[in-house]
Amino acid sequence: MELDPLILSRIQFAFVVSFHAIFPVFSIGLASFIAVLEGLAFKTGNPLWEKLSAFWTKVFAVVFGMGVVSGIVMSFQFGTNWSNFSQASANFLGPMLSYEVITAFFLEAAFLGVLLFGRHKVPAGVHLFAAIMVAVGTFISSFWILSANSWMHTPAGVELRDGVFHVTSWSQAIFNPSFPYRFAHMVVASFLTGGFVVAGVSAWYLLRGREVEANRKALSMCLWMLLFLAPTQAVIGDLHGLNTMEHQPVKVAAMEGNWETSRNVPLLLFAIPDQENQTNRFEIGIPNLASFILTHEWDGEVPGLNEVAVEEQPPVGVVFWSFRVMVGLGLLMIAFALAGLLLRRNGAYYQKRWFLQGLRFMSITPFIAVIAGWFVTEIGRSPWLVYGMMNQAEALTPSLTGGMALFTLIGYVVVYGLVFSAGVYYLLRVLYVGLEDEDEGEHESDRPARPLSAAHVPFEIEHGQGDVSHAKPANEGGH
Amino acid sequence: MELFNLSLIWAFIIGFGVIMYVLMDGFDLGVGILFPFAPTETDRDTMMNTVAPVWDGNETWLVLGGAGLLAAFPLVYSIILPALYIGVFLMLAGLIFRGVAFEFRFKARTSRYLWNWAFAGGSTIAAFAQGAVVGAYIQGFETTNGAYSGGALDWLTPFTVLTGLGLLAGYALLGSTWLIMKTEGRLQEWAYRITTPLLIAVLVIFAIISVWTPFVDDMVRERWFDHITMIWVLPALTLLCAFQIWRSVRNRFEGMPFVATMGLFITTYLGLIVSRWPYVVPPEYTLWDAASAYESQLFLLLGLLFVIPIVLTYTAWTYWVFRGKVRAGEGYH
């Protein structure tokens, strides 16, 4: 069997990006939450805020570390697997990635140390400033990355000369047509991720009666934020969809499973897209709703996949179902946010076990939604890499063989599998030990002064020893 | 109209970034290479603590170098990375394991030996792969129409294995002299003891590489022997640095061995540049062939000129904060 380097490189990039993406979306949201907690601690002097902030900073340290480690690989993948793309787009992407390193990486590196180790060592105001700077750094970082990514969807401000993109307008290229929508959608997704994870973990502590006062505060804060942001995300998503219809109509057609450009298009709830026969099997839909959502008119015209040749269509099934997973989870998030409001009277949501249990399980949903959304937008661009200008096959490294691509694909899966298992396992240990972990002085000596070290929880589960003496046996744990 | 020769400025910036990376990540990789041979587990703790606060800042220079190369000389990026495909993967895998080991080793108790191996193995593989890159660069790359057209393992030859071992020994030397400066007592004594044998290993490998190199590439041979009246200065300076390392170890100086080792690296690096200048993808492309568009080089340069001084200040400040000796059972906090 012939190994196809194009397919293998696409799988490899999808794997690395999907894997990487879950860490930044979490750390962006969490960084802002920590900055808010630090601000409250600074303003009110209530030690509860400080306790919460110290705990979530530990979690942040682990997540941030994993994101950095998995992120280094990506910058090299452009060169190794997509060298023609690197060469063609370097005039724009090179400066974007470099600006990310010099404006965001160094800012984060500078202030992360102060945030992690500076409490009670630097003045409280400086510590608060460091927390804000780390949060700002995460936004600057996503600004550059999403600008670069959006440009690949809606290229602007460039012209193609002899197979190389030349920038004609930096402002048009950076603030390209889909950038504002993508950036807003991603930032809100990050807040939703942070919010649901903090809410879910707090709910779990409340179910077990641990640190009730602090965790109630955290849960209440999260639910207010989610109440505001979950519906907002639906609005932004809708606007993003309209923007996509304008610039990438074929992607929208795949999302809707709409094969022919037509009016009065139903919103399909369920369908099995059959790309070979260019039709759907088993359609269940709501009449005219897709037309209304996309054009805001009941009989509006919706683009179909027949606008382009079959070879230029993305894989419809994946895009169609990923989109439904994302939207479905989004609606579930709105439902939980509203339930939180209804239960707020008399603080019922602190007691309702079904609600707290539900929130526990909701903490995983933003990650799935983010990856599904990422699939929709990235696979939906297929077969283009730079939309309408450069396709994936043209972008591939000419010398790359299927065997080489397979070798590194397996390699990355193994390496990431090991590192990810260790990281997640450790993260769960940190969550398990929880806010009560106060006796930090004991092991002051053997901690290196870098990110994950702020979380001072031993790797193995031990009983009756040192700083985990109060931890309960692992099999009781809900995670 | 091009007011400045921006490509030349960028060659200087990238060249500066590379030597910054080599010197800074070099000593912390070197500590990892020496890790399994340390006298005791307590000494391993101390060794790790000497580099823990600064290693990830050091590695940021690698990321900056990669991104800067893409921005300023995309042809280098898009030819050399595919040519070194497997080597780049091994280096990244090594750096990942090593980076994670930094964070988890101190938390692990029964599984600590695994993180020791991850740290030492990751450092060794990354160092070897980087050395092989240097060898591959001297060898040159097979290209067709501005794209790499050789095989997956063309970079792996007896010559590149030797340069890989050379950099491994060189980084180990940076590591041992760093430890002389940063530690005391038994660990420092050990570092003193291994420095001279490491220096001899480095010199022997460098000597073989120097004799071999003219046979690897005709262009280098011509460059060397046509300009022998000027080029002899660099090997002479290298030997002077080597002598200085040997003498300062004998006299039990603490800072000088590290400084002299950095000198050894800088003169060797200059020798490499002189041998190949101005080819960035030998034997075909010069730095002007590989350059990106003028506007792109300018757009990034403006930001860089503003930010790099701040970055350097911060880096210097970090080293200042964590100055002084590291003792057993005592971190920086």
Short mmCIF file of C-alpha atoms in Angstrom, two decimals, chain A:
data_model
loop_
_atom_site.label_atom_id
_atom_site.label_comp_id
_atom_site.label_asym_id
_atom_site.label_seq_id
_atom_site.Cartn_x
_atom_site.Cartn_y
_atom_site.Cartn_z
CA MET A 1 0.00 0.00 0.00
CA GLU A 2 1.27 3.45 -0.92
CA LEU A 3 1.49 5.82 2.02
CA ASP A 4 0.21 9.28 1.14
CA PRO A 5 2.40 12.01 2.69
CA LEU A 6 -0.39 14.58 2.19
CA ILE A 7 -2.99 12.69 4.23
CA LEU A 8 -0.43 11.73 6.86
CA SER A 9 0.82 15.31 7.18
CA ARG A 10 -2.74 16.57 7.53
CA ILE A 11 -3.45 14.01 10.25
CA GLN A 12 -0.21 14.93 11.95
CA PHE A 13 -0.92 18.65 11.90
CA ALA A 14 -4.52 18.12 13.01
CA PHE A 15 -3.31 15.94 15.86
CA VAL A 16 -0.68 18.38 17.06
CA VAL A 17 -2.95 21.43 16.74
CA SER A 18 -5.99 19.83 18.38
CA PHE A 19 -3.84 18.56 21.18
CA HIS A 20 -2.15 21.90 21.65
CA ALA A 21 -5.34 23.99 21.36
CA ILE A 22 -6.98 22.60 24.50
CA PHE A 23 -4.22 24.00 26.72
CA PRO A 24 -4.24 27.64 25.54
CA VAL A 25 -8.06 27.90 25.56
CA PHE A 26 -8.00 26.83 29.17
CA SER A 27 -5.02 28.94 30.22
CA ILE A 28 -6.35 32.12 28.55
CA GLY A 29 -9.59 31.93 30.51
CA LEU A 30 -7.89 30.88 33.70
CA ALA A 31 -5.30 33.69 33.54
CA SER A 32 -8.08 36.28 33.50
CA PHE A 33 -9.94 34.53 36.33
CA ILE A 34 -6.74 34.60 38.41
CA ALA A 35 -6.23 38.28 37.61
CA VAL A 36 -9.80 38.98 38.83
CA LEU A 37 -9.23 36.97 42.01
CA GLU A 38 -5.98 38.83 42.64
CA GLY A 39 -7.80 42.11 42.09
CA LEU A 40 -10.51 41.15 44.60
CA ALA A 41 -7.88 40.01 47.10
CA PHE A 42 -6.01 43.29 46.68
CA LYS A 43 -9.15 45.40 47.06
CA THR A 44 -10.97 43.59 49.86
CA GLY A 45 -8.12 41.97 51.73
CA ASN A 46 -10.32 38.90 52.23
CA PRO A 47 -7.97 35.88 52.52
CA LEU A 48 -10.50 33.66 50.74
CA TRP A 49 -9.74 35.34 47.42
CA GLU A 50 -6.06 34.80 47.95
CA LYS A 51 -6.63 31.15 48.79
CA LEU A 52 -8.66 30.63 45.62
CA SER A 53 -6.12 32.47 43.54
CA ALA A 54 -3.21 30.47 44.97
CA PHE A 55 -4.99 27.22 44.18
CA TRP A 56 -6.00 28.09 40.63
CA THR A 57 -2.53 29.47 39.97
CA LYS A 58 -1.17 25.98 40.63
CA VAL A 59 -3.55 24.55 38.04
CA PHE A 60 -2.61 27.35 35.66
CA ALA A 61 1.08 26.54 36.04
CA VAL A 62 0.59 22.94 34.93
CA VAL A 63 -1.70 23.82 32.01
CA PHE A 64 0.57 26.62 30.84
CA GLY A 65 3.59 24.31 30.94
CA MET A 66 1.83 21.69 28.84
CA GLY A 67 0.76 24.35 26.33
CA VAL A 68 4.31 25.64 25.92
CA VAL A 69 5.77 22.16 25.45
CA SER A 70 3.19 21.13 22.86
CA GLY A 71 3.39 24.50 21.12
CA ILE A 72 7.11 24.40 20.29
CA VAL A 73 6.47 21.50 17.91
CA MET A 74 3.99 23.45 15.78
CA SER A 75 6.34 26.22 14.70
CA PHE A 76 8.72 23.61 13.34
CA GLN A 77 6.00 21.64 11.55
CA PHE A 78 5.43 24.46 9.06
CA GLY A 79 8.96 23.92 7.86
CA THR A 80 9.19 20.14 8.07
CA ASN A 81 5.88 19.11 6.50
CA TRP A 82 4.65 22.21 4.68
CA SER A 83 7.82 23.76 3.34
CA ASN A 84 6.25 25.10 0.14
CA PHE A 85 3.64 26.84 2.23
CA SER A 86 6.33 28.25 4.54
CA GLN A 87 8.25 29.61 1.63
CA ALA A 88 5.18 31.08 -0.07
CA SER A 89 3.64 32.69 3.02
CA ALA A 90 6.78 33.63 4.97
CA ASN A 91 6.51 37.31 4.08
CA PHE A 92 3.35 37.50 6.16
CA LEU A 93 3.44 34.55 8.56
CA GLY A 94 7.10 34.97 9.52
CA PRO A 95 6.61 38.42 11.04
CA MET A 96 3.33 37.33 12.69
CA LEU A 97 4.93 34.36 14.48
CA SER A 98 8.01 36.39 15.38
CA TYR A 99 5.90 39.16 16.83
CA GLU A 100 4.11 36.58 18.93
CA VAL A 101 7.41 35.38 20.37
CA ILE A 102 8.81 38.83 21.11
CA THR A 103 5.63 40.51 22.37
CA ALA A 104 3.84 37.65 24.16
CA PHE A 105 6.32 34.91 25.08
CA PHE A 106 8.77 37.24 26.71
CA LEU A 107 6.05 39.16 28.54
CA GLU A 108 4.61 35.94 29.93
CA ALA A 109 8.05 34.59 30.82
CA ALA A 110 8.90 37.82 32.63
CA PHE A 111 5.79 37.95 34.80
CA LEU A 112 4.93 34.28 35.26
CA GLY A 113 7.84 33.85 37.67
CA VAL A 114 6.60 36.77 39.78
CA LEU A 115 3.02 35.44 39.72
CA LEU A 116 4.08 31.93 40.76
CA PHE A 117 6.76 32.70 43.31
CA GLY A 118 6.37 36.34 44.16
CA ARG A 119 3.42 36.23 46.60
CA HIS A 120 4.48 37.90 49.88
CA LYS A 121 7.93 38.40 48.33
CA VAL A 122 7.01 41.37 46.15
CA PRO A 123 4.54 44.12 47.14
CA ALA A 124 0.88 43.05 46.68
CA GLY A 125 0.40 45.63 43.93
CA VAL A 126 3.33 44.24 41.95
CA HIS A 127 1.92 40.73 42.31
CA LEU A 128 -1.46 41.90 41.03
CA PHE A 129 0.30 43.66 38.15
CA ALA A 130 2.13 40.43 37.29
CA ALA A 131 -1.18 38.52 37.23
CA ILE A 132 -2.66 41.12 34.87
CA MET A 133 0.42 41.05 32.62
CA VAL A 134 0.29 37.25 32.32
CA ALA A 135 -3.38 37.52 31.33
CA VAL A 136 -2.58 40.29 28.84
CA GLY A 137 0.25 38.14 27.44
CA THR A 138 -2.15 35.29 26.68
CA PHE A 139 -4.39 37.69 24.74
CA ILE A 140 -1.50 39.17 22.76
CA SER A 141 -0.41 35.66 21.89
CA SER A 142 -3.86 34.67 20.61
CA PHE A 143 -4.13 37.96 18.73
CA TRP A 144 -1.14 37.14 16.50
CA ILE A 145 -1.98 33.47 16.08
CA LEU A 146 -5.62 34.09 15.19
CA SER A 147 -4.66 36.87 12.82
CA ALA A 148 -2.32 34.48 11.01
CA ASN A 149 -4.92 31.72 11.02
CA SER A 150 -7.75 33.99 9.88
CA TRP A 151 -5.59 35.27 7.07
CA MET A 152 -5.35 31.70 5.76
CA HIS A 153 -9.17 31.63 5.66
CA THR A 154 -9.76 35.12 4.29
CA PRO A 155 -6.47 36.26 2.76
CA ALA A 156 -6.27 40.04 2.33
CA GLY A 157 -3.62 42.68 1.90
CA VAL A 158 -1.39 40.43 -0.19
CA GLU A 159 -0.67 39.63 -3.79
CA LEU A 160 0.74 36.43 -5.21
CA ARG A 161 3.86 36.99 -7.34
CA ASP A 162 5.76 33.98 -8.73
CA GLY A 163 4.16 31.71 -6.17
CA VAL A 164 5.11 33.90 -3.21
CA PHE A 165 2.75 36.09 -1.18
CA HIS A 166 3.86 39.70 -0.91
CA VAL A 167 2.24 41.96 1.65
CA THR A 168 0.72 45.06 0.09
CA SER A 169 -1.07 46.29 3.22
CA TRP A 170 -0.09 45.16 6.72
CA SER A 171 -3.26 46.53 8.28
CA GLN A 172 -5.50 44.73 5.78
CA ALA A 173 -3.56 41.50 6.16
CA ILE A 174 -3.50 41.54 9.96
CA PHE A 175 -7.09 42.77 10.36
CA ASN A 176 -8.38 40.53 7.58
CA PRO A 177 -12.16 40.11 7.09
CA SER A 178 -12.72 37.08 9.34
CA PHE A 179 -10.23 38.06 12.06
CA PRO A 180 -12.56 40.08 14.36
CA TYR A 181 -15.17 37.29 14.41
CA ARG A 182 -12.65 34.49 14.88
CA PHE A 183 -10.81 36.38 17.61
CA ALA A 184 -14.03 37.21 19.51
CA HIS A 185 -15.32 33.64 19.13
CA MET A 186 -12.05 32.21 20.44
CA VAL A 187 -11.70 34.63 23.35
CA VAL A 188 -15.25 33.91 24.52
CA ALA A 189 -14.61 30.18 24.05
CA SER A 190 -11.59 30.54 26.32
CA PHE A 191 -13.66 32.26 28.99
CA LEU A 192 -16.35 29.59 28.70
CA THR A 193 -13.69 26.90 29.05
CA GLY A 194 -12.17 28.52 32.11
CA GLY A 195 -15.63 29.18 33.55
CA PHE A 196 -16.99 25.67 33.13
CA VAL A 197 -13.84 24.01 34.44
CA VAL A 198 -13.74 26.22 37.53
CA ALA A 199 -17.49 25.72 38.02
CA GLY A 200 -17.20 21.96 37.59
CA VAL A 201 -14.28 21.59 39.97
CA SER A 202 -15.92 23.88 42.53
CA ALA A 203 -19.13 21.83 42.25
CA TRP A 204 -17.15 18.68 42.88
CA TYR A 205 -15.57 20.18 46.03
CA LEU A 206 -19.02 21.31 47.20
CA LEU A 207 -20.42 17.82 46.70
CA ARG A 208 -17.69 16.54 48.97
CA GLY A 209 -18.10 19.40 51.41
CA ARG A 210 -14.59 20.73 51.02
CA GLU A 211 -13.68 24.39 51.53
CA VAL A 212 -17.35 25.24 51.14
CA GLU A 213 -17.16 29.01 51.55
CA ALA A 214 -14.40 29.60 49.00
CA ASN A 215 -15.81 27.17 46.46
CA ARG A 216 -19.28 28.71 46.73
CA LYS A 217 -17.79 32.09 45.92
CA ALA A 218 -15.93 30.64 42.92
CA LEU A 219 -19.02 28.82 41.65
CA SER A 220 -21.21 31.90 42.02
CA MET A 221 -18.75 34.06 40.11
CA CYS A 222 -18.49 31.52 37.32
CA LEU A 223 -22.25 31.17 36.95
CA TRP A 224 -22.72 34.93 36.63
CA MET A 225 -20.06 35.03 33.95
CA LEU A 226 -21.45 32.03 32.10
CA LEU A 227 -24.95 33.48 32.21
CA PHE A 228 -23.65 36.46 30.33
CA LEU A 229 -21.15 34.76 28.03
CA ALA A 230 -22.84 31.52 26.93
CA PRO A 231 -25.66 33.36 25.07
CA THR A 232 -23.16 35.99 23.85
CA GLN A 233 -21.16 33.21 22.25
CA ALA A 234 -24.24 32.11 20.31
CA VAL A 235 -24.59 35.65 18.93
CA ILE A 236 -20.90 35.86 18.01
CA GLY A 237 -21.12 32.41 16.44
CA ASP A 238 -24.05 33.56 14.35
CA LEU A 239 -22.14 36.65 13.16
CA HIS A 240 -19.11 34.50 12.44
CA GLY A 241 -21.32 32.18 10.40
CA LEU A 242 -22.61 35.12 8.31
CA ASN A 243 -19.02 36.22 7.72
CA THR A 244 -18.08 32.70 6.68
CA MET A 245 -21.04 32.59 4.27
CA GLU A 246 -19.76 35.75 2.66
CA HIS A 247 -16.16 34.59 2.27
CA GLN A 248 -16.24 30.79 2.37
CA PRO A 249 -19.74 29.80 1.17
CA VAL A 250 -18.71 26.21 0.51
CA LYS A 251 -17.76 25.76 4.15
CA VAL A 252 -21.23 26.93 5.22
CA ALA A 253 -22.79 24.56 2.69
CA ALA A 254 -20.86 21.69 4.28
CA MET A 255 -21.85 22.80 7.77
CA GLU A 256 -25.50 22.79 6.72
CA GLY A 257 -25.24 19.65 4.60
CA ASN A 258 -26.76 21.65 1.75
CA TRP A 259 -25.86 20.17 -1.62
CA GLU A 260 -27.60 22.58 -3.94
CA THR A 261 -27.87 26.35 -3.78
CA SER A 262 -31.52 27.00 -3.06
CA ARG A 263 -34.16 28.92 -1.10
CA ASN A 264 -36.31 27.67 1.80
CA VAL A 265 -33.47 25.54 3.16
CA PRO A 266 -34.33 23.49 6.27
CA LEU A 267 -32.10 23.29 9.31
CA LEU A 268 -30.99 19.69 9.40
CA LEU A 269 -30.93 18.17 12.87
CA PHE A 270 -29.84 14.80 11.63
CA ALA A 271 -28.54 13.57 8.30
CA ILE A 272 -25.96 11.23 6.88
CA PRO A 273 -24.13 13.18 4.17
CA ASP A 274 -23.28 10.96 1.22
CA GLN A 275 -20.51 12.74 -0.66
CA GLU A 276 -20.25 10.11 -3.37
CA ASN A 277 -23.84 10.64 -4.47
CA GLN A 278 -23.85 14.33 -3.50
CA THR A 279 -26.90 14.00 -1.31
CA ASN A 280 -28.02 13.27 2.26
CA ARG A 281 -29.59 10.13 3.60
CA PHE A 282 -32.16 10.16 6.44
CA GLU A 283 -32.68 13.90 6.67
CA ILE A 284 -34.53 15.24 9.66
CA GLY A 285 -34.85 19.00 9.66
CA ILE A 286 -36.85 22.05 10.58
CA PRO A 287 -38.26 23.70 7.44
CA ASN A 288 -36.82 27.07 6.35
CA LEU A 289 -34.81 27.53 9.53
CA ALA A 290 -31.36 27.38 7.90
CA SER A 291 -32.45 30.06 5.42
CA PHE A 292 -33.67 32.20 8.29
CA ILE A 293 -30.55 31.76 10.43
CA LEU A 294 -28.12 32.42 7.61
CA THR A 295 -29.93 35.18 5.73
CA HIS A 296 -32.39 36.38 8.38
CA GLU A 297 -35.15 35.87 5.79
CA TRP A 298 -37.47 32.86 5.75
CA ASP A 299 -36.89 32.12 2.08
CA GLY A 300 -33.28 33.35 1.82
CA GLU A 301 -30.90 31.70 -0.60
CA VAL A 302 -28.32 29.43 0.97
CA PRO A 303 -25.21 28.42 -0.97
CA GLY A 304 -24.82 24.74 -1.82
CA LEU A 305 -21.89 22.44 -2.33
CA ASN A 306 -22.71 22.32 -6.04
CA GLU A 307 -21.14 25.80 -6.36
CA VAL A 308 -17.76 24.08 -6.71
CA ALA A 309 -16.42 20.92 -8.34
CA VAL A 310 -16.48 17.75 -6.26
CA GLU A 311 -12.68 17.85 -5.81
CA GLU A 312 -12.98 21.30 -4.25
CA GLN A 313 -15.49 20.24 -1.63
CA PRO A 314 -14.37 19.64 1.94
CA PRO A 315 -15.16 16.27 3.59
CA VAL A 316 -18.83 17.09 4.27
CA GLY A 317 -19.61 14.44 6.93
CA VAL A 318 -16.90 15.56 9.36
CA VAL A 319 -17.74 19.25 8.99
CA PHE A 320 -21.50 18.62 9.26
CA TRP A 321 -21.26 16.56 12.45
CA SER A 322 -18.49 18.58 14.13
CA PHE A 323 -20.68 21.64 13.67
CA ARG A 324 -23.63 19.90 15.33
CA VAL A 325 -21.48 18.75 18.24
CA MET A 326 -20.23 22.31 18.78
CA VAL A 327 -23.66 23.93 18.57
CA GLY A 328 -25.29 21.20 20.66
CA LEU A 329 -22.77 21.62 23.45
CA GLY A 330 -23.16 25.39 23.18
CA LEU A 331 -26.91 25.08 23.74
CA LEU A 332 -26.27 22.76 26.69
CA MET A 333 -23.96 25.42 28.15
CA ILE A 334 -26.67 28.07 27.80
CA ALA A 335 -29.15 25.71 29.49
CA PHE A 336 -26.83 25.21 32.46
CA ALA A 337 -26.13 28.92 32.72
CA LEU A 338 -29.90 29.63 32.81
CA ALA A 339 -30.51 26.81 35.30
CA GLY A 340 -27.87 28.46 37.47
CA LEU A 341 -29.87 31.69 37.41
CA LEU A 342 -33.16 29.94 38.24
CA LEU A 343 -31.57 28.07 41.15
CA ARG A 344 -29.80 31.14 42.42
CA ARG A 345 -32.63 32.19 44.74
CA ASN A 346 -31.91 31.03 48.30
CA GLY A 347 -28.63 29.63 47.05
CA ALA A 348 -30.36 26.43 45.93
CA TYR A 349 -27.60 25.63 43.48
CA TYR A 350 -25.21 25.02 46.34
CA GLN A 351 -27.40 22.12 47.43
CA LYS A 352 -29.04 20.62 44.36
CA ARG A 353 -26.96 17.53 43.82
CA TRP A 354 -28.14 16.96 40.23
CA PHE A 355 -27.03 20.44 39.31
CA LEU A 356 -23.62 20.09 40.90
CA GLN A 357 -23.15 16.63 39.37
CA GLY A 358 -24.19 18.04 36.00
CA LEU A 359 -21.67 20.86 36.29
CA ARG A 360 -18.97 18.33 37.02
CA PHE A 361 -19.63 16.66 33.70
CA MET A 362 -20.03 20.00 31.94
CA SER A 363 -16.39 20.82 32.74
CA ILE A 364 -15.24 18.60 29.88
CA THR A 365 -17.69 19.99 27.29
CA PRO A 366 -15.86 23.22 26.36
CA PHE A 367 -12.81 21.23 25.29
CA ILE A 368 -14.91 19.02 23.03
CA ALA A 369 -16.74 22.07 21.67
CA VAL A 370 -13.48 23.87 20.94
CA ILE A 371 -11.99 20.90 19.09
CA ALA A 372 -15.24 20.38 17.18
CA GLY A 373 -15.31 24.06 16.24
CA TRP A 374 -11.70 23.88 15.17
CA PHE A 375 -12.57 20.90 12.95
CA VAL A 376 -15.45 22.81 11.37
CA THR A 377 -13.35 25.78 10.43
CA GLU A 378 -10.13 23.96 9.46
CA ILE A 379 -11.55 20.91 7.69
CA GLY A 380 -14.20 23.13 6.15
CA ARG A 381 -11.41 25.06 4.40
CA SER A 382 -10.23 21.91 2.68
CA PRO A 383 -8.79 21.47 0.06
CA TRP A 384 -7.50 25.04 0.41
CA LEU A 385 -4.75 26.00 2.77
CA VAL A 386 -4.84 29.68 1.87
CA TYR A 387 -8.45 30.01 0.77
CA GLY A 388 -8.80 30.31 -2.99
CA MET A 389 -5.09 30.90 -3.44
CA MET A 390 -3.09 27.83 -2.40
CA ASN A 391 -4.29 24.29 -1.85
CA GLN A 392 -2.96 21.72 0.56
CA ALA A 393 -1.23 19.59 -2.07
CA GLU A 394 0.75 22.61 -3.32
CA ALA A 395 1.78 23.44 0.22
CA LEU A 396 3.35 20.09 1.03
CA THR A 397 7.11 19.54 1.36
CA PRO A 398 8.21 18.12 -2.03
CA SER A 399 10.80 15.75 -0.58
CA LEU A 400 8.45 14.33 2.04
CA THR A 401 7.70 10.63 1.67
CA GLY A 402 4.81 8.71 3.19
CA GLY A 403 7.23 6.70 5.31
CA MET A 404 8.82 9.78 6.85
CA ALA A 405 5.47 11.36 7.59
CA LEU A 406 4.23 8.13 9.17
CA PHE A 407 7.38 7.80 11.27
CA THR A 408 7.01 11.27 12.79
CA LEU A 409 3.23 10.93 13.14
CA ILE A 410 3.68 7.82 15.27
CA GLY A 411 6.54 9.55 17.06
CA TYR A 412 4.46 12.57 18.02
CA VAL A 413 1.53 10.41 19.10
CA VAL A 414 3.82 8.41 21.39
CA VAL A 415 5.66 11.45 22.80
CA TYR A 416 2.49 13.47 23.32
CA GLY A 417 0.72 10.42 24.75
CA LEU A 418 3.39 10.00 27.41
CA VAL A 419 3.73 13.68 28.23
CA PHE A 420 -0.02 14.28 28.18
CA SER A 421 -0.72 11.31 30.46
CA ALA A 422 1.85 12.52 32.96
CA GLY A 423 0.52 16.09 32.78
CA VAL A 424 -3.16 15.23 33.12
CA TYR A 425 -2.47 12.69 35.82
CA TYR A 426 -0.55 15.33 37.73
CA LEU A 427 -3.27 17.92 37.15
CA LEU A 428 -5.85 15.57 38.64
CA ARG A 429 -3.57 15.07 41.64
CA VAL A 430 -3.43 18.84 42.12
CA LEU A 431 -7.22 19.08 41.91
CA TYR A 432 -7.57 16.12 44.24
CA VAL A 433 -5.39 17.63 46.92
CA GLY A 434 -7.37 20.84 46.52
CA LEU A 435 -7.36 24.17 48.29
CA GLU A 436 -6.45 22.74 51.68
CA ASP A 437 -2.83 22.21 50.65
CA GLU A 438 -1.29 24.88 52.82
CA ASP A 439 1.89 23.37 54.25
CA GLU A 440 4.12 24.49 51.45
CA GLY A 441 7.14 25.44 53.49
CA GLU A 442 8.16 21.84 54.00
CA HIS A 443 9.64 21.23 50.61
CA GLU A 444 10.80 24.75 49.84
CA SER A 445 14.26 23.42 49.17
CA ASP A 446 13.70 21.05 46.33
CA ARG A 447 11.61 23.10 44.03
CA PRO A 448 13.01 24.55 40.88
CA ALA A 449 11.82 28.05 40.20
CA ARG A 450 9.80 27.36 37.06
CA PRO A 451 6.16 27.05 36.00
CA LEU A 452 4.90 23.64 37.08
CA SER A 453 6.87 23.86 40.26
CA ALA A 454 4.33 26.25 41.68
CA ALA A 455 2.06 23.26 42.02
CA HIS A 456 3.66 21.55 44.91
CA VAL A 457 1.98 18.22 45.00
CA PRO A 458 3.91 14.96 44.82
CA PHE A 459 3.57 12.92 41.70
CA GLU A 460 2.61 9.64 43.32
CA ILE A 461 -0.36 8.99 45.55
CA GLU A 462 0.92 8.36 49.04
CA HIS A 463 -0.92 7.88 52.27
CA GLY A 464 -0.19 9.44 55.61
CA GLN A 465 2.90 11.18 54.40
CA GLY A 466 3.98 14.78 54.19
CA ASP A 467 1.71 17.23 52.50
CA VAL A 468 -0.84 14.74 51.19
CA SER A 469 -1.69 13.24 54.57
CA HIS A 470 -5.22 14.59 54.38
CA ALA A 471 -5.83 13.35 50.83
CA LYS A 472 -8.40 10.61 50.58
CA PRO A 473 -7.74 7.32 48.79
CA ALA A 474 -7.82 7.61 45.04
CA ASN A 475 -10.71 5.23 44.43
CA GLU A 476 -13.08 7.59 46.20
CA GLY A 477 -12.18 10.35 43.79
CA GLY A 478 -14.72 11.32 41.23
CA HIS A 479 -12.21 12.10 38.50
#
